[in-house]
């Protein structure tokens, strides 16, 4: 008997919920409210363009930079390049990731000689 009471109560709650949804759907939409703002006055925006340098798409390390860094390997130099990540794989190859480019999409040259093998 108790189980039947629970089922009846559940059905009554569902019917009430469905009835409420029906009333909300049947209600006519209210007209949009008129804005409480008056007429706008003139707005003037002034500003100055600041000096900005364009972003450089590449980084170049010159002789003075190399001497100042006193790096023993290329990966030590590449640590100074913004957005660069250097990893060494299981074959001993040092792979360079620049600005989300894949490891085989970046060619590294030293005096014109290719140091890695991009695909």
Tab-separated table of C-alpha atoms in Angstrom:
chain	number	residue	atom	x	y	z
A	1	UNK	CA	0.000	0.000	0.000
A	2	UNK	CA	2.845	2.352	0.843
A	3	UNK	CA	4.407	1.711	-2.574
A	4	UNK	CA	1.165	2.690	-4.321
A	5	UNK	CA	1.122	5.941	-2.324
A	6	UNK	CA	4.653	6.773	-3.459
A	7	UNK	CA	3.714	6.103	-7.089
A	8	UNK	CA	0.586	8.286	-6.810
A	9	UNK	CA	2.595	11.111	-5.204
A	10	UNK	CA	5.237	10.894	-7.952
A	11	UNK	CA	2.608	10.967	-10.699
A	12	UNK	CA	0.891	13.950	-9.056
A	13	UNK	CA	4.189	15.841	-8.866
A	14	UNK	CA	4.921	15.097	-12.544
A	15	UNK	CA	1.417	16.205	-13.567
A	16	UNK	CA	1.827	19.451	-11.631
A	17	UNK	CA	5.180	20.079	-13.268
A	18	UNK	CA	3.768	19.435	-16.756
A	19	UNK	CA	0.781	21.702	-16.002
A	20	UNK	CA	3.159	24.504	-14.913
A	21	UNK	CA	5.179	24.132	-18.119
A	22	UNK	CA	1.977	24.316	-20.162
A	23	UNK	CA	0.944	27.553	-18.464
A	24	UNK	CA	4.354	29.097	-19.047
A	25	UNK	CA	4.256	28.154	-22.732
A	26	UNK	CA	0.683	29.434	-23.177
A	27	UNK	CA	1.370	32.840	-21.604
A	28	UNK	CA	1.547	35.619	-24.218
A	29	UNK	CA	4.963	37.209	-24.563
A	30	UNK	CA	5.280	40.547	-22.843
A	31	UNK	CA	6.002	43.562	-25.047
A	32	UNK	CA	9.600	44.765	-24.966
A	33	UNK	CA	10.207	47.485	-22.428
A	34	UNK	CA	10.976	50.952	-23.728
A	35	UNK	CA	14.499	52.073	-22.922
A	36	UNK	CA	14.658	54.571	-20.094
A	37	UNK	CA	17.417	56.531	-21.835
A	38	UNK	CA	16.915	59.903	-23.393
A	39	UNK	CA	18.590	61.102	-26.554
A	40	UNK	CA	22.340	60.544	-26.601
A	41	UNK	CA	24.685	63.471	-26.828
A	42	UNK	CA	27.766	63.466	-29.031
A	43	UNK	CA	30.607	61.215	-27.880
A	44	UNK	CA	34.170	62.086	-28.870
A	45	UNK	CA	37.016	59.602	-28.492
A	46	UNK	CA	40.591	60.813	-28.823
A	47	UNK	CA	43.859	58.956	-28.570
A	48	UNK	CA	47.414	58.632	-29.774
A	49	UNK	CA	49.097	55.814	-31.527
A	50	UNK	CA	52.025	54.574	-29.480
A	51	UNK	CA	55.323	53.520	-30.960
A	52	UNK	CA	55.363	49.827	-31.496
A	53	UNK	CA	57.832	47.562	-33.159
A	54	UNK	CA	56.534	44.725	-35.304
A	55	UNK	CA	57.021	41.223	-34.001
A	56	UNK	CA	60.080	39.585	-35.466
A	57	UNK	CA	59.339	36.211	-37.080
A	58	UNK	CA	62.857	34.986	-36.414
A	59	UNK	CA	65.600	35.259	-33.852
A	60	UNK	CA	69.195	35.716	-34.898
A	61	UNK	CA	72.137	35.184	-32.587
A	62	UNK	CA	75.203	37.048	-33.783
A	63	UNK	CA	78.871	36.518	-32.982
A	64	UNK	CA	78.789	38.860	-29.997
A	65	UNK	CA	75.717	37.046	-28.637
A	66	UNK	CA	77.422	33.664	-29.014
A	67	UNK	CA	80.580	34.873	-27.294
A	68	UNK	CA	78.606	36.443	-24.449
A	69	UNK	CA	76.537	33.289	-23.876
A	70	UNK	CA	79.606	31.001	-23.925
A	71	UNK	CA	77.441	27.974	-24.696
A	72	UNK	CA	78.977	24.528	-25.093
A	73	UNK	CA	76.166	23.157	-27.286
A	74	UNK	CA	73.458	24.362	-29.644
A	75	UNK	CA	70.665	23.447	-27.226
A	76	UNK	CA	72.111	25.916	-24.699
A	77	UNK	CA	71.828	28.648	-27.322
A	78	UNK	CA	68.288	27.696	-28.273
A	79	UNK	CA	67.186	28.047	-24.650
A	80	UNK	CA	67.556	31.809	-25.221
A	81	UNK	CA	65.108	31.833	-28.147
A	82	UNK	CA	61.529	32.803	-27.185
A	83	UNK	CA	58.892	30.060	-27.590
A	84	UNK	CA	61.536	27.398	-28.191
A	85	UNK	CA	61.512	23.968	-26.592
A	86	UNK	CA	64.437	21.597	-27.000
A	87	UNK	CA	64.247	17.839	-26.422
A	88	UNK	CA	66.601	14.947	-27.071
A	89	UNK	CA	64.972	11.750	-28.313
A	90	UNK	CA	66.037	8.138	-27.746
A	91	UNK	CA	68.296	8.201	-30.828
A	92	UNK	CA	70.262	11.135	-29.448
A	93	UNK	CA	68.810	13.680	-31.871
A	94	UNK	CA	68.150	17.105	-30.450
A	95	UNK	CA	64.730	18.226	-31.652
A	96	UNK	CA	63.583	21.834	-31.680
A	97	UNK	CA	59.948	22.891	-31.238
A	98	UNK	CA	59.316	26.532	-32.196
A	99	UNK	CA	55.960	28.243	-31.647
A	100	UNK	CA	53.967	24.990	-31.707
A	101	UNK	CA	55.645	23.652	-34.844
A	102	UNK	CA	56.343	19.924	-34.834
A	103	UNK	CA	59.801	18.506	-34.237
A	104	UNK	CA	60.342	17.704	-37.916
A	105	UNK	CA	59.041	21.067	-39.163
A	106	UNK	CA	62.011	23.088	-37.921
A	107	UNK	CA	65.324	22.936	-39.758
A	108	UNK	CA	68.437	23.865	-37.778
A	109	UNK	CA	71.525	24.966	-39.709
A	110	UNK	CA	75.059	25.687	-38.527
A	111	UNK	CA	77.268	27.454	-41.073
A	112	UNK	CA	74.902	26.286	-43.811
A	113	UNK	CA	75.028	22.627	-42.727
A	114	UNK	CA	71.785	20.944	-41.691
A	115	UNK	CA	71.969	19.675	-38.099
A	116	UNK	CA	68.657	17.816	-38.011
A	117	UNK	CA	66.663	15.944	-40.633
A	118	UNK	CA	63.188	17.453	-41.072
A	119	UNK	CA	60.654	15.320	-42.903
